Amino acid sequence: MPVPSPVRRTRLVTLILDQLRQYVITHGLGEGDRLPPERELAAQLKVSRPTLRAALDWLDQRGVLRRVQGGGTFVRANLLSVLAQCGDDTSGGDDRIDEVIEARRWLEPTLIRLAIKRASDADLEALASDVEQVATQLDDADAWFQHDLQFHVRVARLAQNKVLGRLMESLLSPVFTAWTSHVRDIDLARALAEHRAIVAAMLRRDTEEATRLGAVHLEQLEQAVRVASFKASA
């Protein structure tokens, strides 16, 4: 079996870093949480153990993970740090962020429509409960950002389309990283109200209103990213 060249190996590690980031997002891992055993994680990500080990070493060297001999691998930094440091160049510039937001503008209404069609009342009530849990944390921007990420992941899962769900998760990471890196003037109270309104419309099975509110919510994010980019370049 041919040994991967250094260039190809680097590319594989980069791809696995992105898969690991998606794993962290999907499972909501935070500081102190333990990753699955290496063999199990490699099987879940469908990658070889040596290449996975190289990616874990990369993260370990940057202080994101803590590897305990015989005890497992733990998230050392919080979720925000993981997303910010996993980097396959998620900064990408304003052009990339614009493209990601444009893609989300197309995809999110579809996910909302499918979620309204396929999710049970209990599923949507659980989503509403998740929204209320963060209502007391509006003074904690990091907690809010993690909630917002999980909110959109949860809606994508309720759509019950794995392909679209994975696509949505891949679109969340770049914007989320840019958002948490330099966007700190989001009106969190307004964002919470928007989440509440979106879920309320979904519970009523009001597809038109839910998708309209989702577009308004995304517009706020887009505006905040643009303002932050302008300030950073000033």
Tab-separated table of C-alpha atoms in Angstrom:
chain	number	residue	atom	x	y	z
A	1	MET	CA	0.000	0.000	0.000
A	2	PRO	CA	1.575	3.334	-1.061
A	3	VAL	CA	2.490	5.783	1.667
A	4	PRO	CA	0.756	9.179	1.271
A	5	SER	CA	3.094	11.959	0.229
A	6	PRO	CA	3.684	14.806	2.755
A	7	VAL	CA	1.505	17.138	0.673
A	8	ARG	CA	-1.347	14.630	0.443
A	9	ARG	CA	-1.003	13.821	4.143
A	10	THR	CA	-1.283	17.532	4.996
A	11	ARG	CA	-4.439	17.772	2.909
A	12	LEU	CA	-5.902	14.725	4.639
A	13	VAL	CA	-5.158	16.208	8.052
A	14	THR	CA	-6.840	19.456	6.983
A	15	LEU	CA	-9.934	17.543	5.883
A	16	ILE	CA	-10.034	15.635	9.163
A	17	LEU	CA	-9.684	18.869	11.137
A	18	ASP	CA	-12.844	20.043	9.408
A	19	GLN	CA	-14.582	16.745	10.188
A	20	LEU	CA	-13.514	17.042	13.819
A	21	ARG	CA	-14.908	20.542	13.971
A	22	GLN	CA	-18.222	19.293	12.637
A	23	TYR	CA	-18.138	16.504	15.234
A	24	VAL	CA	-17.609	19.047	18.026
A	25	ILE	CA	-20.457	21.190	16.676
A	26	THR	CA	-22.862	18.276	16.297
A	27	HIS	CA	-22.177	16.865	19.755
A	28	GLY	CA	-21.971	20.255	21.476
A	29	LEU	CA	-18.630	19.461	23.096
A	30	GLY	CA	-17.144	21.984	25.493
A	31	GLU	CA	-14.251	22.339	27.886
A	32	GLY	CA	-13.537	19.146	29.826
A	33	ASP	CA	-15.582	16.885	27.542
A	34	ARG	CA	-13.944	13.682	26.364
A	35	LEU	CA	-13.616	12.588	22.748
A	36	PRO	CA	-14.397	8.967	21.873
A	37	PRO	CA	-11.475	6.497	21.855
A	38	GLU	CA	-9.213	6.917	18.847
A	39	ARG	CA	-10.339	3.694	17.164
A	40	GLU	CA	-14.021	4.584	17.597
A	41	LEU	CA	-13.554	8.184	16.445
A	42	ALA	CA	-11.603	7.067	13.364
A	43	ALA	CA	-14.439	4.688	12.490
A	44	GLN	CA	-17.068	7.402	12.951
A	45	LEU	CA	-15.140	9.850	10.770
A	46	LYS	CA	-14.211	7.058	8.309
A	47	VAL	CA	-10.517	7.931	8.329
A	48	SER	CA	-7.323	6.048	9.126
A	49	ARG	CA	-6.039	6.111	12.683
A	50	PRO	CA	-2.573	7.477	11.728
A	51	THR	CA	-4.083	10.465	9.939
A	52	LEU	CA	-6.573	11.061	12.752
A	53	ARG	CA	-3.673	10.893	15.209
A	54	ALA	CA	-1.821	13.554	13.203
A	55	ALA	CA	-4.865	15.836	13.373
A	56	LEU	CA	-5.216	15.270	17.116
A	57	ASP	CA	-1.505	16.004	17.550
A	58	TRP	CA	-1.994	19.279	15.653
A	59	LEU	CA	-4.755	20.295	18.051
A	60	ASP	CA	-2.818	19.097	21.084
A	61	GLN	CA	0.183	21.230	20.119
A	62	ARG	CA	-2.045	24.288	19.965
A	63	GLY	CA	-3.503	23.733	23.400
A	64	VAL	CA	-6.998	22.900	22.163
A	65	LEU	CA	-6.972	19.276	23.310
A	66	ARG	CA	-5.459	17.529	26.321
A	67	ARG	CA	-4.291	13.977	25.743
A	68	VAL	CA	-3.904	11.796	28.831
A	69	GLN	CA	-1.770	8.678	28.440
A	70	GLY	CA	-4.172	5.779	28.817
A	71	GLY	CA	-6.950	8.147	29.864
A	72	GLY	CA	-8.285	9.589	26.624
A	73	THR	CA	-8.434	12.924	24.826
A	74	PHE	CA	-10.249	15.895	26.350
A	75	VAL	CA	-11.323	19.299	25.058
A	76	ARG	CA	-9.115	21.813	26.849
A	77	ALA	CA	-10.370	25.055	25.292
A	78	ASN	CA	-14.069	25.916	25.220
A	79	LEU	CA	-16.103	25.322	22.070
A	80	LEU	CA	-15.435	28.822	20.770
A	81	SER	CA	-11.681	28.299	20.986
A	82	VAL	CA	-11.979	24.951	19.238
A	83	LEU	CA	-13.850	26.522	16.354
A	84	ALA	CA	-11.494	29.476	16.171
A	85	GLN	CA	-8.334	27.337	16.186
A	86	CYS	CA	-9.293	24.279	14.131
A	87	GLY	CA	-8.703	26.383	11.096
A	88	ASP	CA	-8.814	25.343	7.560
A	89	ASP	CA	-8.680	29.085	6.947
A	90	THR	CA	-12.228	29.880	7.968
A	91	SER	CA	-11.350	33.566	8.001
A	92	GLY	CA	-11.462	33.431	4.209
A	93	GLY	CA	-12.150	37.139	3.872
A	94	ASP	CA	-15.336	39.090	3.282
A	95	ASP	CA	-15.967	37.379	-0.057
A	96	ARG	CA	-16.163	33.938	1.528
A	97	ILE	CA	-18.390	35.110	4.365
A	98	ASP	CA	-20.708	36.728	1.815
A	99	GLU	CA	-20.881	33.460	-0.110
A	100	VAL	CA	-21.613	31.434	3.022
A	101	ILE	CA	-24.390	33.787	4.111
A	102	GLU	CA	-25.810	33.691	0.586
A	103	ALA	CA	-25.854	29.891	0.727
A	104	ARG	CA	-27.521	29.938	4.136
A	105	ARG	CA	-30.131	32.358	2.807
A	106	TRP	CA	-31.041	29.710	0.250
A	107	LEU	CA	-30.777	26.646	2.506
A	108	GLU	CA	-32.371	27.707	5.803
A	109	PRO	CA	-35.907	28.255	4.451
A	110	THR	CA	-35.818	24.720	3.029
A	111	LEU	CA	-34.723	23.283	6.371
A	112	ILE	CA	-37.416	25.217	8.231
A	113	ARG	CA	-40.090	23.997	5.814
A	114	LEU	CA	-38.957	20.385	6.164
A	115	ALA	CA	-38.744	20.661	9.951
A	116	ILE	CA	-42.299	22.004	10.133
A	117	LYS	CA	-43.465	19.135	7.945
A	118	ARG	CA	-41.554	16.327	9.671
A	119	ALA	CA	-40.880	17.272	13.299
A	120	SER	CA	-43.296	16.190	16.003
A	121	ASP	CA	-44.912	18.623	18.412
A	122	ALA	CA	-42.642	17.210	21.122
A	123	ASP	CA	-39.572	17.938	18.988
A	124	LEU	CA	-40.612	21.545	18.484
A	125	GLU	CA	-41.529	21.980	22.136
A	126	ALA	CA	-38.047	20.728	23.054
A	127	LEU	CA	-36.586	23.307	20.675
A	128	ALA	CA	-38.644	26.016	22.380
A	129	SER	CA	-37.384	24.819	25.761
A	130	ASP	CA	-33.786	25.080	24.556
A	131	VAL	CA	-34.411	28.674	23.518
A	132	GLU	CA	-35.775	29.563	26.949
A	133	GLN	CA	-32.789	28.037	28.720
A	134	VAL	CA	-30.483	30.699	27.287
A	135	ALA	CA	-32.803	33.598	28.184
A	136	THR	CA	-30.991	34.105	31.501
A	137	GLN	CA	-27.561	34.199	29.829
A	138	LEU	CA	-27.842	37.271	27.653
A	139	ASP	CA	-24.905	38.825	29.501
A	140	ASP	CA	-22.706	35.906	28.412
A	141	ALA	CA	-21.885	36.334	24.721
A	142	ASP	CA	-19.991	33.038	24.530
A	143	ALA	CA	-22.968	31.107	25.922
A	144	TRP	CA	-25.256	32.833	23.448
A	145	PHE	CA	-23.034	32.046	20.461
A	146	GLN	CA	-22.950	28.372	21.425
A	147	HIS	CA	-26.733	28.390	21.820
A	148	ASP	CA	-27.227	30.040	18.421
A	149	LEU	CA	-25.041	27.449	16.760
A	150	GLN	CA	-26.905	24.584	18.423
A	151	PHE	CA	-30.262	26.171	17.565
A	152	HIS	CA	-29.529	26.096	13.845
A	153	VAL	CA	-28.028	22.593	14.070
A	154	ARG	CA	-31.185	21.409	15.862
A	155	VAL	CA	-33.482	22.890	13.213
A	156	ALA	CA	-31.381	21.199	10.525
A	157	ARG	CA	-31.726	17.847	12.308
A	158	LEU	CA	-35.486	18.260	12.636
A	159	ALA	CA	-35.624	18.540	8.833
A	160	GLN	CA	-34.605	14.846	8.784
A	161	ASN	CA	-32.456	15.142	5.679
A	162	LYS	CA	-28.881	14.109	6.451
A	163	VAL	CA	-27.406	15.580	3.273
A	164	LEU	CA	-28.947	19.005	3.831
A	165	GLY	CA	-28.112	18.772	7.535
A	166	ARG	CA	-24.421	18.186	6.850
A	167	LEU	CA	-24.435	21.000	4.320
A	168	MET	CA	-25.913	23.347	6.885
A	169	GLU	CA	-23.348	22.363	9.515
A	170	SER	CA	-20.532	23.021	7.041
A	171	LEU	CA	-21.947	26.501	6.427
A	172	LEU	CA	-22.265	27.296	10.122
A	173	SER	CA	-18.596	26.956	11.030
A	174	PRO	CA	-17.039	29.754	8.927
A	175	VAL	CA	-19.633	32.341	9.900
A	176	PHE	CA	-19.617	31.215	13.514
A	177	THR	CA	-15.825	31.510	13.707
A	178	ALA	CA	-15.839	34.975	12.144
A	179	TRP	CA	-18.746	35.990	14.359
A	180	THR	CA	-17.094	34.948	17.604
A	181	SER	CA	-13.702	36.292	16.535
A	182	HIS	CA	-14.713	39.917	16.086
A	183	VAL	CA	-18.476	40.400	16.235
A	184	ARG	CA	-19.461	41.442	19.750
A	185	ASP	CA	-22.134	44.044	19.167
A	186	ILE	CA	-24.994	41.677	18.328
A	187	ASP	CA	-28.262	42.679	19.984
A	188	LEU	CA	-28.673	39.441	21.934
A	189	ALA	CA	-32.105	40.328	23.320
A	190	ARG	CA	-33.359	40.876	19.791
A	191	ALA	CA	-31.729	37.650	18.586
A	192	LEU	CA	-33.447	35.747	21.407
A	193	ALA	CA	-36.787	37.290	20.481
A	194	GLU	CA	-36.220	36.189	16.888
A	195	HIS	CA	-35.491	32.616	17.955
A	196	ARG	CA	-38.659	32.603	20.054
A	197	ALA	CA	-40.720	33.937	17.167
A	198	ILE	CA	-39.298	31.405	14.708
A	199	VAL	CA	-40.080	28.481	17.020
A	200	ALA	CA	-43.555	29.829	17.801
A	201	ALA	CA	-44.338	29.975	14.081
A	202	MET	CA	-42.984	26.448	13.635
A	203	LEU	CA	-45.203	25.198	16.464
A	204	ARG	CA	-48.182	26.744	14.662
A	205	ARG	CA	-46.988	25.003	11.477
A	206	ASP	CA	-46.945	28.437	9.841
A	207	THR	CA	-44.330	27.836	7.172
A	208	GLU	CA	-44.590	31.241	5.520
A	209	GLU	CA	-44.138	33.164	8.775
A	210	ALA	CA	-41.363	30.901	10.070
A	211	THR	CA	-39.306	31.233	6.894
A	212	ARG	CA	-39.862	35.005	6.839
A	213	LEU	CA	-38.649	35.302	10.427
A	214	GLY	CA	-35.674	33.080	9.641
A	215	ALA	CA	-34.694	35.449	6.840
A	216	VAL	CA	-34.954	38.439	9.194
A	217	HIS	CA	-32.747	36.659	11.730
A	218	LEU	CA	-30.107	35.886	9.108
A	219	GLU	CA	-30.229	39.485	7.896
A	220	GLN	CA	-29.273	40.654	11.402
A	221	LEU	CA	-26.257	38.355	11.365
A	222	GLU	CA	-25.230	39.563	7.922
A	223	GLN	CA	-25.479	43.189	9.005
A	224	ALA	CA	-23.431	42.541	12.158
A	225	VAL	CA	-20.695	40.772	10.195
A	226	ARG	CA	-20.517	43.642	7.715
A	227	VAL	CA	-20.301	46.244	10.486
A	228	ALA	CA	-17.558	44.263	12.215
A	229	SER	CA	-15.635	43.890	8.957
A	230	PHE	CA	-15.896	47.633	8.337
A	231	LYS	CA	-14.626	48.419	11.843
A	232	ALA	CA	-11.752	45.967	11.465
A	233	SER	CA	-10.634	47.578	8.210
A	234	ALA	CA	-11.012	51.174	9.453
